[in-house]
Coordinates of C-alpha atoms in Angstrom, one line a residue:
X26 CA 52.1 61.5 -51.2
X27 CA 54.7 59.5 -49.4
X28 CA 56.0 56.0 -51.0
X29 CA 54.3 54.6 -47.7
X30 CA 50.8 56.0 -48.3
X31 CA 51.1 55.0 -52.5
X32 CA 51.3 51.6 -50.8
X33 CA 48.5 51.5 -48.4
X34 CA 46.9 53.2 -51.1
X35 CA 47.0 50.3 -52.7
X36 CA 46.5 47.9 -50.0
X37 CA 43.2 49.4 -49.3
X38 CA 42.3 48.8 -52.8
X39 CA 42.9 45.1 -52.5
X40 CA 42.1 44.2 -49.3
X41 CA 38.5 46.1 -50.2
X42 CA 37.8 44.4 -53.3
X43 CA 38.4 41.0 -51.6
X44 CA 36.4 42.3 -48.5
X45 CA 33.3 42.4 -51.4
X46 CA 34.4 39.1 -52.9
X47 CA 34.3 37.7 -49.6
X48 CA 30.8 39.1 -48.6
X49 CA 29.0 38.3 -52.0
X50 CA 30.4 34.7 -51.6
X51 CA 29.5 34.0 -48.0
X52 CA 26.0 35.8 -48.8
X53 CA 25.1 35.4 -51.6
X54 CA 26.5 32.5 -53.1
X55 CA 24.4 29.2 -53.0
X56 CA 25.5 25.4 -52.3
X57 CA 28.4 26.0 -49.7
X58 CA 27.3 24.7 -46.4
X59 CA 27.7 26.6 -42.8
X60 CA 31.4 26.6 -42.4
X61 CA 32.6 27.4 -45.3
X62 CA 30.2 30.8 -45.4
X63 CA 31.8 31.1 -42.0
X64 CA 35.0 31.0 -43.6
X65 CA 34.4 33.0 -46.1
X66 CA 33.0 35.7 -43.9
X67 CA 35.8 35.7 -41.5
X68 CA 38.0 36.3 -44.4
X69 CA 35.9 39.2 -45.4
X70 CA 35.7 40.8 -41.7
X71 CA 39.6 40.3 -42.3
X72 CA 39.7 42.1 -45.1
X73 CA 37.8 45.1 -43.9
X74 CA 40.2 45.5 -41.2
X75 CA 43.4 45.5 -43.2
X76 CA 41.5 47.9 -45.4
X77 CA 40.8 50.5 -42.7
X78 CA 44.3 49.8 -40.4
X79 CA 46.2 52.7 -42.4
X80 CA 43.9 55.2 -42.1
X81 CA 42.4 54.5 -38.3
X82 CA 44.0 57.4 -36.0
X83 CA 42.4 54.7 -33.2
X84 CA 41.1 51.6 -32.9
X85 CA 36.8 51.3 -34.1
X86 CA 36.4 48.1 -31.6
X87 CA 38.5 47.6 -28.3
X88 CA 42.2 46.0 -28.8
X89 CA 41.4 43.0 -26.5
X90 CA 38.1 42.0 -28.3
X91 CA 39.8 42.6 -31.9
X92 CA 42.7 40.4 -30.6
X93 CA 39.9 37.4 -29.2
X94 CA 38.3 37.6 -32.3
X95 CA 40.6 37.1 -34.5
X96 CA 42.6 34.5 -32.6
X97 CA 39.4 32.4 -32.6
X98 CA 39.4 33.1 -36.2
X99 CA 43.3 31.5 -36.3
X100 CA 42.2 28.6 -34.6
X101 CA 38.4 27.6 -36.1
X102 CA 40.3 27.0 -39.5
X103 CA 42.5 24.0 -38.0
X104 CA 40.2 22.8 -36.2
X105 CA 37.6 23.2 -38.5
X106 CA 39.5 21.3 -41.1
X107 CA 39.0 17.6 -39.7
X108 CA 35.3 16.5 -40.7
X109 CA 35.3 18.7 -44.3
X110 CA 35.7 15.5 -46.7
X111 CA 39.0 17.1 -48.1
X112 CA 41.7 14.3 -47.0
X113 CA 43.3 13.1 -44.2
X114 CA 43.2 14.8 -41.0
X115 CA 47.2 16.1 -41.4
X116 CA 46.3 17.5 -45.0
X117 CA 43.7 19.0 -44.2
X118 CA 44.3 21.1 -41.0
X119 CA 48.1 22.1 -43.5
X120 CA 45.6 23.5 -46.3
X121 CA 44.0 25.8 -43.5
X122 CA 46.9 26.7 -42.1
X123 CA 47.7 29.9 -44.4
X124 CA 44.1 30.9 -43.4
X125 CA 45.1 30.7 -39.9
X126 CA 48.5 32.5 -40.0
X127 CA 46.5 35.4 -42.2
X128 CA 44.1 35.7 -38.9
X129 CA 47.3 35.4 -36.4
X130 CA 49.2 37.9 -38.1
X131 CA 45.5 40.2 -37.7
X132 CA 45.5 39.3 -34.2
X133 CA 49.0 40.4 -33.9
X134 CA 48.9 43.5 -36.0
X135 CA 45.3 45.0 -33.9
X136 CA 47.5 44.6 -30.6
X137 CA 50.4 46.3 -31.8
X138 CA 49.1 48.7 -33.6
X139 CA 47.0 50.5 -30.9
X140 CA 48.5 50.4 -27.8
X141 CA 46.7 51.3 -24.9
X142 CA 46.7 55.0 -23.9
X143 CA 43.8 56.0 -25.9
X144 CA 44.2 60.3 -26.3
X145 CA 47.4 61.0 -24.6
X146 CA 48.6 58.2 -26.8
X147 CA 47.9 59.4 -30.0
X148 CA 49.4 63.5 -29.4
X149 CA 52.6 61.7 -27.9
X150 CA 52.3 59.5 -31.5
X151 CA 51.9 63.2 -33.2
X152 CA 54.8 64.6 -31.4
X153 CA 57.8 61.9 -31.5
X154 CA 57.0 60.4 -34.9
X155 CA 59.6 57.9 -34.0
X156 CA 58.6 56.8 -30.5
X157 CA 55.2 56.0 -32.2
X158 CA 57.0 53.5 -34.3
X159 CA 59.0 52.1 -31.4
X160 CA 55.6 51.8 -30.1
X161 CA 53.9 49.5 -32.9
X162 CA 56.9 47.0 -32.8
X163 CA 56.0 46.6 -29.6
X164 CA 55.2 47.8 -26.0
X165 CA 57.9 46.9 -23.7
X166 CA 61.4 45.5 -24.5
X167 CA 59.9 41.7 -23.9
X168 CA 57.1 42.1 -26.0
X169 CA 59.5 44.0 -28.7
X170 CA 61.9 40.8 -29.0
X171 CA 58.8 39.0 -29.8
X172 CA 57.9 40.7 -32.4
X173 CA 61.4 40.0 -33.9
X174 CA 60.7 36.4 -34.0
X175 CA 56.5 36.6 -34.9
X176 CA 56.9 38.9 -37.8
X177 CA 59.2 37.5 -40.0
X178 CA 57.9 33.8 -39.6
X179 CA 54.6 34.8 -40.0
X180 CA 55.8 37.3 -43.3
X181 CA 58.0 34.9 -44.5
X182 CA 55.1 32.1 -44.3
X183 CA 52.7 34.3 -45.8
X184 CA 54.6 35.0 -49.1
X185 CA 55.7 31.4 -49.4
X186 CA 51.7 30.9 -49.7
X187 CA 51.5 34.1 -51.9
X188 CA 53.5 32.6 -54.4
X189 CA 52.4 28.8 -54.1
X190 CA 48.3 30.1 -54.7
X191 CA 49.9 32.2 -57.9
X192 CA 52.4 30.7 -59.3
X193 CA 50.5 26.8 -59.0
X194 CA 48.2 27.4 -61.9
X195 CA 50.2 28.4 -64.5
X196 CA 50.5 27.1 -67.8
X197 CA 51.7 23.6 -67.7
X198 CA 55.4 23.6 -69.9
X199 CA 54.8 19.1 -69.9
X200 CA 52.8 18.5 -73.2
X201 CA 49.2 17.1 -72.4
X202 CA 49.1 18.6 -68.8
X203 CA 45.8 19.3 -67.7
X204 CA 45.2 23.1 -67.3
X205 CA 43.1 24.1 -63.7
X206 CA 39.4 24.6 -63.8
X207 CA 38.1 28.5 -63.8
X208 CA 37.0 28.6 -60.4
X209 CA 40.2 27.1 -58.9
X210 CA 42.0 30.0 -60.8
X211 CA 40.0 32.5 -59.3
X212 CA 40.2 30.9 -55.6
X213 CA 43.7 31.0 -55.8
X214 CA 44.3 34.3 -57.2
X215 CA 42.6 35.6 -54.3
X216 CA 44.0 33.4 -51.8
X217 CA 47.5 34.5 -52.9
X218 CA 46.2 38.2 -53.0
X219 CA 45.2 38.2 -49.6
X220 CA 48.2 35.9 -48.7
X221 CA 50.7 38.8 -50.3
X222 CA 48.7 41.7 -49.0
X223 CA 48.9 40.6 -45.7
X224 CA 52.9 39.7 -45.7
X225 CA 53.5 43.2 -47.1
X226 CA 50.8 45.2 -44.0
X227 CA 52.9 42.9 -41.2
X228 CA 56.2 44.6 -42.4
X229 CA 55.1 48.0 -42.9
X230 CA 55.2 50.8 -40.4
X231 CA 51.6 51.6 -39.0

């Protein structure tokens, strides 16, 4: 087993576990209202998709809706935001802003990562290993030099979040300081979870 696959390998075992934690929550849990369960559920059908991306040999839904889908998912967090009772408008559309970059950087990882050709695609992927890659960065020379500037912002952004959701509830070094509540330790370790694992799938070769 190649480096690569030990790491999807382990990719798909996060991005599964927080696929269920994300289902039981917008399902089964009681008390949130209708957005967040929305929320909650995008994230899951986000997590379900990273999960499966290594190991697809072609896409399960069209690119194009894939691509609308989770676009719309990008922009209902922002613009969800306002109304919540969680702060100011600018606050609030900045804490769903990781959200939305995780569901961009789906959006841009489902059109790169099949592109169109269906069949012949996939045995010309099978026989030049290398143009296959080419491919996945992008699928002309404009769209290529895009993906220069989208990945790393978004990858970089991603990780800065990563580490603010895991590193923001540890133990206070002032004397006195309040600890965080259970639940808030357990929201952020999987919003930093999802946050890294996402980073880490825009980087890799698919």
């Amino acid at each position: 087993m190649s480096a690569h696959e030990v790491v999807y390998c382990m990719l798909t075992a996060l991005f599964t576990a927080a696929a269920v934690h994300g289902l039981r929550r917008g399902v089964l849990a009681r008390g949130p209202g209708r957005r967040d369960r929305v929320d909650r559920l995008l994230h899951a059908a986000m997590a379900l998709a990273m999960a499966a991306m290594p190991w697809s040999r072609g896409p399960a839904l069209p690119v194009t809706a894939q691509v609308v889908f989770f676009a719309a998912a990008a922009l209902w967090f922002p613009l969800t935001a306002v109304g919540r009772g969680q702060g100011s408008g600018p606050a609030a559309v900045a804490r769903a802003l990781p959200s939305a970059a995780g569901m961009a950087a789906m959006a841009w990882m489902a059109w790169t990562a099949h592109p169109a050709g269906g069949p012949a695609h996939e045995n010309l992927a099978g026989a030049f290993p290398a143009a296959h890659h080419a491919a996945h960065m992008g699928h002309s020379p404009g769209e290529s030099g895009t993906g220069d500037v989208v990945v790393p912002v978004l990858a970089l952004y991603l990780l800065g979040c990563a580490l603010r959701s895991l590193t923001r509830d540890m133990p206070p070094l002032r004397p006195g300081a309040a600890a965080a509540a259970p639940r808030e330790l357990y929201g952020h370790f999987w919003d930093g979870s999802m946050a890294l694992g996402t980073a880490i799938m825009l980087v890799m070769p698919h």
